[in-house]
Amino acid sequence: MSPCRVCSHPIREFFDFERQPLSSAFPRPGELDQEYFFRLAVGMCESCTLVQLIDAVPPERAHHQGYPYHSAASSVMCKHFEQTARRFLETELTGADPFVVEIGANDGVMLRTCGDAGVRHLAVEPSGATGVRAHRAFFDVDAATRIRDTDGAADVVYAANTICGVTDLRPIFEGLDVLLAPDGVFVFEDPYLGEIIERTSFDQIYDEHVFFFTVRAVGALATRYGFELVDIERLPVHGGQIRYTIARPGRRAPSPAVADALRTEQARGLAELVTLERFAARVQRIRDDLVALLHELRAGGARIVGYGATAKSSTMANYCGIGPNLIPFVCDTTPAKQGRLTPGSHIPVRPVEAFADPYPDFALLFAWNHAEEIMAKERAFREAGGQWILYVPQVHIV
Ligand code: DWN
Ligand code: ZN
């Protein structure tokens, strides 16, 4: 049995997706022999209840060049990060000369909004490709010390969709201890295990998501590393996330939302293996239903294309065995993915203009977390008689 990455107790495996590729490594047609695969399996720690991948991708493989994801591809996500910045400006960045740091800042939307309001800001991002002032490094004690020596202590350290992918969390918390001001907060948001279980959104499980947090597990994690979980907030983005606020112990009274969420998690059995085993049975059911539906539609002569070459769809397509025989192409707005193939399943990725040229009979919405935004944008598809296939929370056609 593998040891927990946080407390070293054994992890109990509850699902094995078997051989899976790196979800963001889109090969060119001539590069298929260079694809890297690993065993994608998940389990829960017997002691601290943290749900995590059993095997991780080695860092030299995981942090490959040319990471193709841009949060700005979604106008809803841009608004979300602008609102996050405005919230910080109103509640946390109110002192004489506040300073905000973001770990893994992607397109830099949150920091740019703070910068436009005149607030000192810095991204800590190994690629540096954020469009805002950046310290090119992984966040740890060394990076934190350099930043504090140059810019002073931080009032807010923020991370979105980053912490759940950091295999070793100790250096993050050691860095926070160096960088955070006495009353500063560490705020991070990631997919919520409760939501993944509730919606059976198993495609959230892929190489870049190593941890699947609950309020209980994050509370224990914070305590273990000398901090305290003081607030949580449910977020509707990316299929259901939680934003956790962590402070130095005793500096802030924990909000009632933390105790409420702990009670709800206990009532729902989120820390019990049997709940995860029931989830595993529903995962197989979704695969069977989806594969049967796609074959049936194809046998009837229907044309089906994929919409959104998401990281999530890597698990979906590879676990279900969906390839170009069922879906001739996936359309996606990201230039770095276009002209390439989906990881492992080798479905060609085309620009989104190919969607209407001509419209297919069905579109399999791999980017289901952006359903509202995409369906509104593609209203003409349904007006032309097209139908969407979704698989969250179960397989259905709209
Ligand atoms: O956690 C992560 C999330 C935040 O982003 C990362 N580990 C990797 C990535 O995951 P993802 O690829 O599953 O995220 P999205 O946001 O579901 O990806 C949407 C994809 O769909 C992008 O490739 C862009 C594309 N897209 C599109 O073609 N038209 C998106 C929208 C909104 C559109 O209108
Ligand atoms: Zn543990």
mmCIF file with all atom_site columns, C-alpha atoms and ligand atoms in Angstrom, residues 24 67 69 73-74 161 206 208-209 238 307-312 331-334 337 352 367 369-370 373-374 377, ligand 1:
data_model
loop_
_atom_site.group_PDB
_atom_site.id
_atom_site.type_symbol
_atom_site.label_atom_id
_atom_site.label_alt_id
_atom_site.label_comp_id
_atom_site.label_asym_id
_atom_site.label_entity_id
_atom_site.label_seq_id
_atom_site.pdbx_PDB_ins_code
_atom_site.Cartn_x
_atom_site.Cartn_y
_atom_site.Cartn_z
_atom_site.occupancy
_atom_site.B_iso_or_equiv
_atom_site.pdbx_formal_charge
_atom_site.auth_seq_id
_atom_site.auth_comp_id
_atom_site.auth_asym_id
_atom_site.auth_atom_id
_atom_site.pdbx_PDB_model_num
ATOM   1  C CA  . SER A 1 24  ? -2.213  18.376 -21.212 1.00 0.00 ? 24  SER A CA  1
ATOM   2  C CA  . TYR A 1 67  ? 1.387   24.054 -20.985 1.00 0.00 ? 67  TYR A CA  1
ATOM   3  C CA  . TYR A 1 69  ? -4.289  25.861 -20.728 1.00 0.00 ? 69  TYR A CA  1
ATOM   4  C CA  . ALA A 1 73  ? -10.593 31.060 -22.753 1.00 0.00 ? 73  ALA A CA  1
ATOM   5  C CA  . SER A 1 74  ? -13.740 31.383 -20.627 1.00 0.00 ? 74  SER A CA  1
ATOM   6  C CA  . ASN A 1 161 ? -6.401  25.205 -9.386  1.00 0.00 ? 161 ASN A CA  1
ATOM   7  C CA  . TYR A 1 206 ? -6.261  13.107 -13.957 1.00 0.00 ? 206 TYR A CA  1
ATOM   8  C CA  . GLU A 1 208 ? -2.632  17.277 -12.699 1.00 0.00 ? 208 GLU A CA  1
ATOM   9  C CA  . HIS A 1 209 ? -5.072  16.726 -9.844  1.00 0.00 ? 209 HIS A CA  1
ATOM   10 C CA  . HIS A 1 238 ? -15.254 24.315 -12.864 1.00 0.00 ? 238 HIS A CA  1
ATOM   11 C CA  . TYR A 1 307 ? -16.558 20.161 -27.898 1.00 0.00 ? 307 TYR A CA  1
ATOM   12 C CA  . GLY A 1 308 ? -13.647 21.330 -25.688 1.00 0.00 ? 308 GLY A CA  1
ATOM   13 C CA  . ALA A 1 309 ? -10.335 19.420 -25.626 1.00 0.00 ? 309 ALA A CA  1
ATOM   14 C CA  . THR A 1 310 ? -10.227 19.647 -21.831 1.00 0.00 ? 310 THR A CA  1
ATOM   15 C CA  . ALA A 1 311 ? -7.698  18.015 -19.523 1.00 0.00 ? 311 ALA A CA  1
ATOM   16 C CA  . LYS A 1 312 ? -10.712 16.269 -17.965 1.00 0.00 ? 312 LYS A CA  1
ATOM   17 C CA  . CYS A 1 331 ? -13.106 21.561 -31.539 1.00 0.00 ? 331 CYS A CA  1
ATOM   18 C CA  . ASP A 1 332 ? -11.333 23.930 -29.149 1.00 0.00 ? 332 ASP A CA  1
ATOM   19 C CA  . THR A 1 333 ? -10.446 27.638 -29.107 1.00 0.00 ? 333 THR A CA  1
ATOM   20 C CA  . THR A 1 334 ? -6.886  27.044 -27.806 1.00 0.00 ? 334 THR A CA  1
ATOM   21 C CA  . LYS A 1 337 ? -4.045  22.363 -28.999 1.00 0.00 ? 337 LYS A CA  1
ATOM   22 C CA  . VAL A 1 352 ? -13.907 25.961 -33.122 1.00 0.00 ? 352 VAL A CA  1
ATOM   23 C CA  . ALA A 1 367 ? -16.150 21.102 -21.435 1.00 0.00 ? 367 ALA A CA  1
ATOM   24 C CA  . ASN A 1 369 ? -18.209 22.788 -16.687 1.00 0.00 ? 369 ASN A CA  1
ATOM   25 C CA  . HIS A 1 370 ? -18.640 25.670 -19.172 1.00 0.00 ? 370 HIS A CA  1
ATOM   26 C CA  . GLU A 1 373 ? -21.401 29.749 -21.569 1.00 0.00 ? 373 GLU A CA  1
ATOM   27 C CA  . ILE A 1 374 ? -20.843 27.387 -24.512 1.00 0.00 ? 374 ILE A CA  1
ATOM   28 C CA  . LYS A 1 377 ? -22.538 30.974 -27.602 1.00 0.00 ? 377 LYS A CA  1
HETATM 29 O O1  . DWN B 2 .   ? -7.452  22.421 -13.075 1.00 0.00 ? 1   DWN B O1  1
HETATM 30 C C1  . DWN B 2 .   ? -7.245  22.739 -14.226 1.00 0.00 ? 1   DWN B C1  1
HETATM 31 C C2  . DWN B 2 .   ? -8.279  23.523 -14.928 1.00 0.00 ? 1   DWN B C2  1
HETATM 32 C C3  . DWN B 2 .   ? -8.657  24.772 -14.227 1.00 0.00 ? 1   DWN B C3  1
HETATM 33 O O2  . DWN B 2 .   ? -7.877  23.819 -16.220 1.00 0.00 ? 1   DWN B O2  1
HETATM 34 C C4  . DWN B 2 .   ? -6.013  22.366 -14.952 1.00 0.00 ? 1   DWN B C4  1
HETATM 35 N N1  . DWN B 2 .   ? -5.395  21.233 -14.311 1.00 0.00 ? 1   DWN B N1  1
HETATM 36 C C5  . DWN B 2 .   ? -6.182  22.135 -16.429 1.00 0.00 ? 1   DWN B C5  1
HETATM 37 C C6  . DWN B 2 .   ? -7.424  22.753 -16.997 1.00 0.00 ? 1   DWN B C6  1
HETATM 38 O O3  . DWN B 2 .   ? -8.433  21.739 -17.044 1.00 0.00 ? 1   DWN B O3  1
HETATM 39 P P1  . DWN B 2 .   ? -9.452  21.622 -18.247 1.00 0.00 ? 1   DWN B P1  1
HETATM 40 O O4  . DWN B 2 .   ? -8.713  21.610 -19.541 1.00 0.00 ? 1   DWN B O4  1
HETATM 41 O O5  . DWN B 2 .   ? -10.328 20.461 -17.970 1.00 0.00 ? 1   DWN B O5  1
HETATM 42 O O6  . DWN B 2 .   ? -10.221 23.027 -18.074 1.00 0.00 ? 1   DWN B O6  1
HETATM 43 P P2  . DWN B 2 .   ? -11.433 23.650 -18.809 1.00 0.00 ? 1   DWN B P2  1
HETATM 44 O O7  . DWN B 2 .   ? -11.573 25.040 -18.385 1.00 0.00 ? 1   DWN B O7  1
HETATM 45 O O8  . DWN B 2 .   ? -12.671 22.831 -18.647 1.00 0.00 ? 1   DWN B O8  1
HETATM 46 O O9  . DWN B 2 .   ? -11.039 23.604 -20.357 1.00 0.00 ? 1   DWN B O9  1
HETATM 47 C C7  . DWN B 2 .   ? -11.904 24.140 -21.319 1.00 0.00 ? 1   DWN B C7  1
HETATM 48 C C8  . DWN B 2 .   ? -11.368 23.841 -22.707 1.00 0.00 ? 1   DWN B C8  1
HETATM 49 O O10 . DWN B 2 .   ? -12.400 24.139 -23.646 1.00 0.00 ? 1   DWN B O10 1
HETATM 50 C C9  . DWN B 2 .   ? -10.161 24.695 -23.074 1.00 0.00 ? 1   DWN B C9  1
HETATM 51 O O11 . DWN B 2 .   ? -9.287  23.948 -23.900 1.00 0.00 ? 1   DWN B O11 1
HETATM 52 C C10 . DWN B 2 .   ? -10.774 25.840 -23.882 1.00 0.00 ? 1   DWN B C10 1
HETATM 53 C C11 . DWN B 2 .   ? -11.981 25.195 -24.501 1.00 0.00 ? 1   DWN B C11 1
HETATM 54 N N2  . DWN B 2 .   ? -13.111 26.108 -24.675 1.00 0.00 ? 1   DWN B N2  1
HETATM 55 C C12 . DWN B 2 .   ? -13.638 26.291 -25.931 1.00 0.00 ? 1   DWN B C12 1
HETATM 56 O O12 . DWN B 2 .   ? -13.164 25.710 -26.908 1.00 0.00 ? 1   DWN B O12 1
HETATM 57 N N3  . DWN B 2 .   ? -14.686 27.174 -26.060 1.00 0.00 ? 1   DWN B N3  1
HETATM 58 C C13 . DWN B 2 .   ? -13.637 26.724 -23.570 1.00 0.00 ? 1   DWN B C13 1
HETATM 59 C C14 . DWN B 2 .   ? -14.687 27.584 -23.689 1.00 0.00 ? 1   DWN B C14 1
HETATM 60 C C15 . DWN B 2 .   ? -15.289 28.265 -22.496 1.00 0.00 ? 1   DWN B C15 1
HETATM 61 C C16 . DWN B 2 .   ? -15.228 27.827 -25.003 1.00 0.00 ? 1   DWN B C16 1
HETATM 62 O O13 . DWN B 2 .   ? -16.186 28.601 -25.171 1.00 0.00 ? 1   DWN B O13 1
#
